[in-house]
PDB file of C-alpha atoms in Angstrom:
ATOM      1  CA  UNK A 668       0.302  30.128  50.078  1.00 45.00           C
ATOM      2  CA  UNK A 669      -1.108  27.630  47.841  1.00 44.00           C
ATOM      3  CA  UNK A 670      -1.002  26.886  44.175  1.00 45.00           C
ATOM      4  CA  UNK A 671      -4.414  27.213  42.334  1.00 48.00           C
ATOM      5  CA  UNK A 672      -4.155  24.626  39.074  1.00 49.00           C
ATOM      6  CA  UNK A 673      -5.929  25.652  36.156  1.00 58.00           C
ATOM      7  CA  UNK A 674      -6.870  23.143  34.900  1.00 78.00           C
ATOM      8  CA  UNK A 675      -6.846  21.436  31.074  1.00 83.00           C
ATOM      9  CA  UNK A 676      -9.057  20.908  28.552  1.00 90.00           C
ATOM     10  CA  UNK A 677      -8.298  18.879  25.019  1.00 93.00           C
ATOM     11  CA  UNK A 678      -9.424  21.487  21.562  1.00 95.00           C
ATOM     12  CA  UNK A 679      -9.737  20.329  18.222  1.00 96.00           C
ATOM     13  CA  UNK A 680      -8.617  23.268  16.486  1.00 97.00           C
ATOM     14  CA  UNK A 681      -9.406  24.374  12.829  1.00 97.00           C
ATOM     15  CA  UNK A 682      -7.775  26.850  10.510  1.00 97.00           C
ATOM     16  CA  UNK A 683      -8.546  27.882   7.186  1.00 97.00           C
ATOM     17  CA  UNK A 684      -5.559  29.383   5.622  1.00 97.00           C
ATOM     18  CA  UNK A 685      -4.198  30.752   2.691  1.00 97.00           C
ATOM     19  CA  UNK A 686      -1.817  28.663   1.062  1.00 95.00           C
ATOM     20  CA  UNK A 687       1.088  29.688   1.290  1.00 94.00           C
ATOM     21  CA  UNK A 688       5.202  29.432   2.302  1.00 93.00           C
ATOM     22  CA  UNK A 689       5.536  29.519   5.262  1.00 93.00           C
ATOM     23  CA  UNK A 690       2.339  30.042   7.446  1.00 94.00           C
ATOM     24  CA  UNK A 691       2.950  26.957   8.894  1.00 94.00           C
ATOM     25  CA  UNK A 692       5.835  28.385  10.542  1.00 94.00           C
ATOM     26  CA  UNK A 693       4.055  31.151  10.888  1.00 93.00           C
ATOM     27  CA  UNK A 694       1.586  29.403  13.519  1.00 94.00           C
ATOM     28  CA  UNK A 695       4.140  26.693  14.387  1.00 93.00           C
ATOM     29  CA  UNK A 696       5.795  29.567  15.959  1.00 91.00           C
ATOM     30  CA  UNK A 697       2.908  31.106  17.217  1.00 90.00           C
ATOM     31  CA  UNK A 698       2.205  28.525  19.767  1.00 90.00           C
ATOM     32  CA  UNK A 699       6.443  28.561  20.299  1.00 89.00           C
ATOM     33  CA  UNK A 700       7.040  31.245  20.937  1.00 86.00           C
ATOM     34  CA  UNK A 701       4.336  31.706  23.611  1.00 81.00           C
ATOM     35  CA  UNK A 702       5.216  27.422  25.386  1.00 86.00           C
ATOM     36  CA  UNK A 703       1.596  26.155  23.799  1.00 87.00           C
ATOM     37  CA  UNK A 704       1.736  22.768  22.895  1.00 90.00           C
ATOM     38  CA  UNK A 705       1.051  21.614  19.858  1.00 95.00           C
ATOM     39  CA  UNK A 706      -0.485  17.306  20.869  1.00 94.00           C
ATOM     40  CA  UNK A 707      -1.119  17.104  16.959  1.00 95.00           C
ATOM     41  CA  UNK A 708      -0.666  18.647  13.448  1.00 96.00           C
ATOM     42  CA  UNK A 709      -2.413  18.247  10.572  1.00 96.00           C
ATOM     43  CA  UNK A 710      -2.083  20.005   7.413  1.00 96.00           C
ATOM     44  CA  UNK A 711      -3.900  19.322   3.172  1.00 95.00           C
ATOM     45  CA  UNK A 712      -5.057  22.088   0.603  1.00 94.00           C
ATOM     46  CA  UNK A 713      -8.634  21.779  -0.037  1.00 95.00           C
ATOM     47  CA  UNK A 714      -9.817  24.068  -3.062  1.00 95.00           C
ATOM     48  CA  UNK A 715      -9.183  23.129  -6.557  1.00 95.00           C
ATOM     49  CA  UNK A 716      -7.165  25.454  -6.824  1.00 96.00           C
ATOM     50  CA  UNK A 717      -4.716  24.922  -3.746  1.00 95.00           C
ATOM     51  CA  UNK A 718      -5.064  28.320  -2.794  1.00 96.00           C
ATOM     52  CA  UNK A 719      -6.336  27.718   0.610  1.00 97.00           C
ATOM     53  CA  UNK A 720      -5.496  24.838   3.378  1.00 97.00           C
ATOM     54  CA  UNK A 721      -6.223  23.450   6.844  1.00 97.00           C
ATOM     55  CA  UNK A 722      -4.705  23.171   9.584  1.00 97.00           C
ATOM     56  CA  UNK A 723      -6.290  21.346  12.565  1.00 97.00           C
ATOM     57  CA  UNK A 724      -4.253  20.857  15.355  1.00 97.00           C
ATOM     58  CA  UNK A 725      -4.731  19.622  18.892  1.00 96.00           C
ATOM     59  CA  UNK A 726      -4.159  21.073  21.724  1.00 95.00           C
ATOM     60  CA  UNK A 727      -4.734  20.926  25.188  1.00 91.00           C
ATOM     61  CA  UNK A 728      -4.268  24.421  28.112  1.00 88.00           C
ATOM     62  CA  UNK A 729      -7.292  26.248  30.540  1.00 88.00           C
ATOM     63  CA  UNK A 730     -10.097  28.090  28.697  1.00 88.00           C
ATOM     64  CA  UNK A 731      -8.406  31.426  29.201  1.00 89.00           C
ATOM     65  CA  UNK A 732      -4.883  29.913  27.228  1.00 87.00           C
ATOM     66  CA  UNK A 733      -7.522  28.846  24.397  1.00 91.00           C
ATOM     67  CA  UNK A 734      -8.987  32.292  24.074  1.00 92.00           C
ATOM     68  CA  UNK A 735      -6.047  33.562  23.727  1.00 91.00           C
ATOM     69  CA  UNK A 736      -4.581  30.925  20.586  1.00 92.00           C
ATOM     70  CA  UNK A 737      -7.126  31.316  18.358  1.00 94.00           C
ATOM     71  CA  UNK A 738      -7.473  35.214  19.482  1.00 95.00           C
ATOM     72  CA  UNK A 739      -3.603  35.370  18.169  1.00 94.00           C
ATOM     73  CA  UNK A 740      -4.684  33.221  15.001  1.00 95.00           C
ATOM     74  CA  UNK A 741      -7.325  35.191  14.348  1.00 96.00           C
ATOM     75  CA  UNK A 742      -4.927  38.769  13.887  1.00 95.00           C
ATOM     76  CA  UNK A 743      -2.408  36.517  11.120  1.00 93.00           C
ATOM     77  CA  UNK A 744      -3.154  37.935   7.329  1.00 89.00           C
ATOM     78  CA  UNK A 745      -3.038  34.548   5.784  1.00 94.00           C
ATOM     79  CA  UNK A 746      -5.815  33.057   8.384  1.00 96.00           C
ATOM     80  CA  UNK A 747      -9.471  32.919   7.097  1.00 96.00           C
ATOM     81  CA  UNK A 748     -10.697  31.636   9.676  1.00 96.00           C
ATOM     82  CA  UNK A 749     -10.475  29.665  12.883  1.00 97.00           C
ATOM     83  CA  UNK A 750     -12.706  27.215  14.455  1.00 95.00           C
ATOM     84  CA  UNK A 751     -12.347  25.464  18.129  1.00 96.00           C
ATOM     85  CA  UNK A 752     -14.727  22.196  17.225  1.00 95.00           C
ATOM     86  CA  UNK A 753     -14.140  21.092  20.604  1.00 91.00           C
ATOM     87  CA  UNK A 754     -16.421  23.860  21.985  1.00 91.00           C
ATOM     88  CA  UNK A 755     -19.640  24.484  19.100  1.00 89.00           C
ATOM     89  CA  UNK A 756     -19.963  20.646  19.534  1.00 84.00           C
ATOM     90  CA  UNK A 757     -20.872  17.618  18.233  1.00 89.00           C
ATOM     91  CA  UNK A 758     -18.023  16.375  15.612  1.00 93.00           C
ATOM     92  CA  UNK A 759     -15.949  14.149  13.904  1.00 94.00           C
ATOM     93  CA  UNK A 760     -11.922  13.719  15.024  1.00 95.00           C
ATOM     94  CA  UNK A 761     -10.245  10.364  12.848  1.00 97.00           C
ATOM     95  CA  UNK A 762      -7.032   9.069  12.495  1.00 97.00           C
ATOM     96  CA  UNK A 763      -5.122   6.884  10.280  1.00 98.00           C
ATOM     97  CA  UNK A 764      -2.200   5.661  11.236  1.00 98.00           C
ATOM     98  CA  UNK A 765      -0.074   2.520   9.043  1.00 98.00           C
ATOM     99  CA  UNK A 766       1.187  -0.665  11.805  1.00 98.00           C
ATOM    100  CA  UNK A 767       4.035  -2.962  10.771  1.00 98.00           C
ATOM    101  CA  UNK A 768       4.136  -6.527  12.899  1.00 97.00           C
ATOM    102  CA  UNK A 769       6.900  -9.419  12.284  1.00 97.00           C
ATOM    103  CA  UNK A 770       6.102 -12.586  13.800  1.00 95.00           C
ATOM    104  CA  UNK A 771       6.626 -16.446  12.551  1.00 95.00           C
ATOM    105  CA  UNK A 772       3.215 -17.593  10.042  1.00 93.00           C
ATOM    106  CA  UNK A 773       1.286 -17.887  13.910  1.00 94.00           C
ATOM    107  CA  UNK A 774       1.986 -14.852  15.578  1.00 94.00           C
ATOM    108  CA  UNK A 775       1.121 -13.498  11.110  1.00 94.00           C
ATOM    109  CA  UNK A 776      -2.418 -14.579  11.937  1.00 94.00           C
ATOM    110  CA  UNK A 777      -3.546 -13.669  14.829  1.00 95.00           C
ATOM    111  CA  UNK A 778      -2.166 -10.110  14.102  1.00 96.00           C
ATOM    112  CA  UNK A 779      -4.719 -10.540  10.705  1.00 96.00           C
ATOM    113  CA  UNK A 780      -7.298 -11.604  13.141  1.00 96.00           C
ATOM    114  CA  UNK A 781      -7.296  -8.686  15.884  1.00 96.00           C
ATOM    115  CA  UNK A 782      -6.690  -6.222  12.669  1.00 97.00           C
ATOM    116  CA  UNK A 783      -9.924  -6.949  10.641  1.00 96.00           C
ATOM    117  CA  UNK A 784     -12.146  -7.658  14.242  1.00 96.00           C
ATOM    118  CA  UNK A 785     -10.678  -3.760  14.602  1.00 96.00           C
ATOM    119  CA  UNK A 786     -11.697  -3.036  10.961  1.00 96.00           C
ATOM    120  CA  UNK A 787      -8.095  -3.052   9.802  1.00 97.00           C
ATOM    121  CA  UNK A 788      -7.595  -3.389   5.989  1.00 97.00           C
ATOM    122  CA  UNK A 789      -4.728  -5.772   5.804  1.00 97.00           C
ATOM    123  CA  UNK A 790      -2.349  -3.071   2.787  1.00 97.00           C
ATOM    124  CA  UNK A 791       0.604  -5.603   2.301  1.00 96.00           C
ATOM    125  CA  UNK A 792       1.341  -8.662   3.218  1.00 95.00           C
ATOM    126  CA  UNK A 793       4.312 -10.931   2.583  1.00 93.00           C
ATOM    127  CA  UNK A 794       6.001 -14.104   4.376  1.00 94.00           C
ATOM    128  CA  UNK A 795       6.925 -12.992   8.488  1.00 94.00           C
ATOM    129  CA  UNK A 796       5.684  -8.726   7.571  1.00 97.00           C
ATOM    130  CA  UNK A 797       1.333  -7.124   7.715  1.00 96.00           C
ATOM    131  CA  UNK A 798       1.748  -3.831   7.387  1.00 98.00           C
ATOM    132  CA  UNK A 799      -2.329  -2.980   8.016  1.00 98.00           C
ATOM    133  CA  UNK A 800      -4.154   0.394   7.856  1.00 98.00           C
ATOM    134  CA  UNK A 801      -6.575   2.131  10.494  1.00 98.00           C
ATOM    135  CA  UNK A 802      -8.868   4.370  10.393  1.00 97.00           C
ATOM    136  CA  UNK A 803     -10.239   5.457  14.421  1.00 97.00           C
ATOM    137  CA  UNK A 804     -10.455   7.515  16.890  1.00 96.00           C
ATOM    138  CA  UNK A 805      -6.978   8.550  18.682  1.00 94.00           C
ATOM    139  CA  UNK A 806      -7.765   6.351  21.799  1.00 95.00           C
ATOM    140  CA  UNK A 807      -8.868   3.689  19.083  1.00 96.00           C
ATOM    141  CA  UNK A 808      -5.476   3.211  17.027  1.00 97.00           C
ATOM    142  CA  UNK A 809      -3.817   3.251  20.915  1.00 97.00           C
ATOM    143  CA  UNK A 810      -5.788   0.352  21.936  1.00 97.00           C
ATOM    144  CA  UNK A 811      -5.244  -1.467  18.303  1.00 98.00           C
ATOM    145  CA  UNK A 812      -1.010  -0.257  18.426  1.00 98.00           C
ATOM    146  CA  UNK A 813      -1.361  -2.007  21.627  1.00 97.00           C
ATOM    147  CA  UNK A 814      -2.378  -5.175  20.833  1.00 96.00           C
ATOM    148  CA  UNK A 815      -0.099  -5.383  18.434  1.00 97.00           C
ATOM    149  CA  UNK A 816       3.029  -4.553  20.581  1.00 95.00           C
ATOM    150  CA  UNK A 817       2.322  -8.190  21.723  1.00 91.00           C
ATOM    151  CA  UNK A 818       2.299  -9.525  17.918  1.00 94.00           C
ATOM    152  CA  UNK A 819       5.719  -8.520  16.549  1.00 95.00           C
ATOM    153  CA  UNK A 820       4.822  -4.369  16.563  1.00 97.00           C
ATOM    154  CA  UNK A 821       8.109  -2.837  14.246  1.00 97.00           C
ATOM    155  CA  UNK A 822       6.522   0.084  13.247  1.00 97.00           C
ATOM    156  CA  UNK A 823       3.834   2.859  13.617  1.00 98.00           C
ATOM    157  CA  UNK A 824       3.020   5.456  11.352  1.00 98.00           C
ATOM    158  CA  UNK A 825       0.054   8.376  12.579  1.00 97.00           C
ATOM    159  CA  UNK A 826      -1.145  11.163   9.975  1.00 95.00           C
ATOM    160  CA  UNK A 827      -2.302  13.506  13.403  1.00 94.00           C
ATOM    161  CA  UNK A 828      -6.093  14.222  13.603  1.00 95.00           C
ATOM    162  CA  UNK A 829      -8.731  15.777  11.328  1.00 96.00           C
ATOM    163  CA  UNK A 830     -12.229  16.751  12.489  1.00 94.00           C
ATOM    164  CA  UNK A 831     -14.739  17.950  11.062  1.00 93.00           C
ATOM    165  CA  UNK A 832     -18.398  19.116  12.513  1.00 91.00           C
ATOM    166  CA  UNK A 833     -22.295  17.196  12.351  1.00 90.00           C
ATOM    167  CA  UNK A 834     -24.209  17.972  10.711  1.00 83.00           C
ATOM    168  CA  UNK A 835     -24.783  20.281   7.894  1.00 80.00           C
ATOM    169  CA  UNK A 836     -22.828  23.450   8.539  1.00 73.00           C
ATOM    170  CA  UNK A 837     -19.715  24.093   7.922  1.00 75.00           C
ATOM    171  CA  UNK A 838     -16.201  24.758  10.174  1.00 64.00           C
TER     172      UNK A 838
END
């Protein structure tokens, strides 16, 4: 018997929800209970009165699984809207990373030059330590971190992906 492997696709989902205690746990629980993986997760309130939040989740799965995830998310009471940015067309994705490098003066100078060439911003510099901030696509951040590994990488902090549709439409 031949086993068929379903092709998985990467999807960026934005979920607009009431900003109430427990909603993130409900959504994470939905993924966990059904064995879905969350590759990236970000949450922030998006209204002046802090009543509504936007959750961005990056996940992978075959199209029927992604459709099931969206349908189950839409059934949750505090969810206003679920949008699959990957399906609706051109969109932007960005992530922020803080990267700390330690080394001698030459190493830190080299790391600073790489950071400047990558459009990263030095936010802290002291003898033997350099901390840079980079906002870019996840792939470019991965590449930047790879370059810093050879230059005394000490620590990395990443925010996770946020996404937005291009053009005048709102997700």
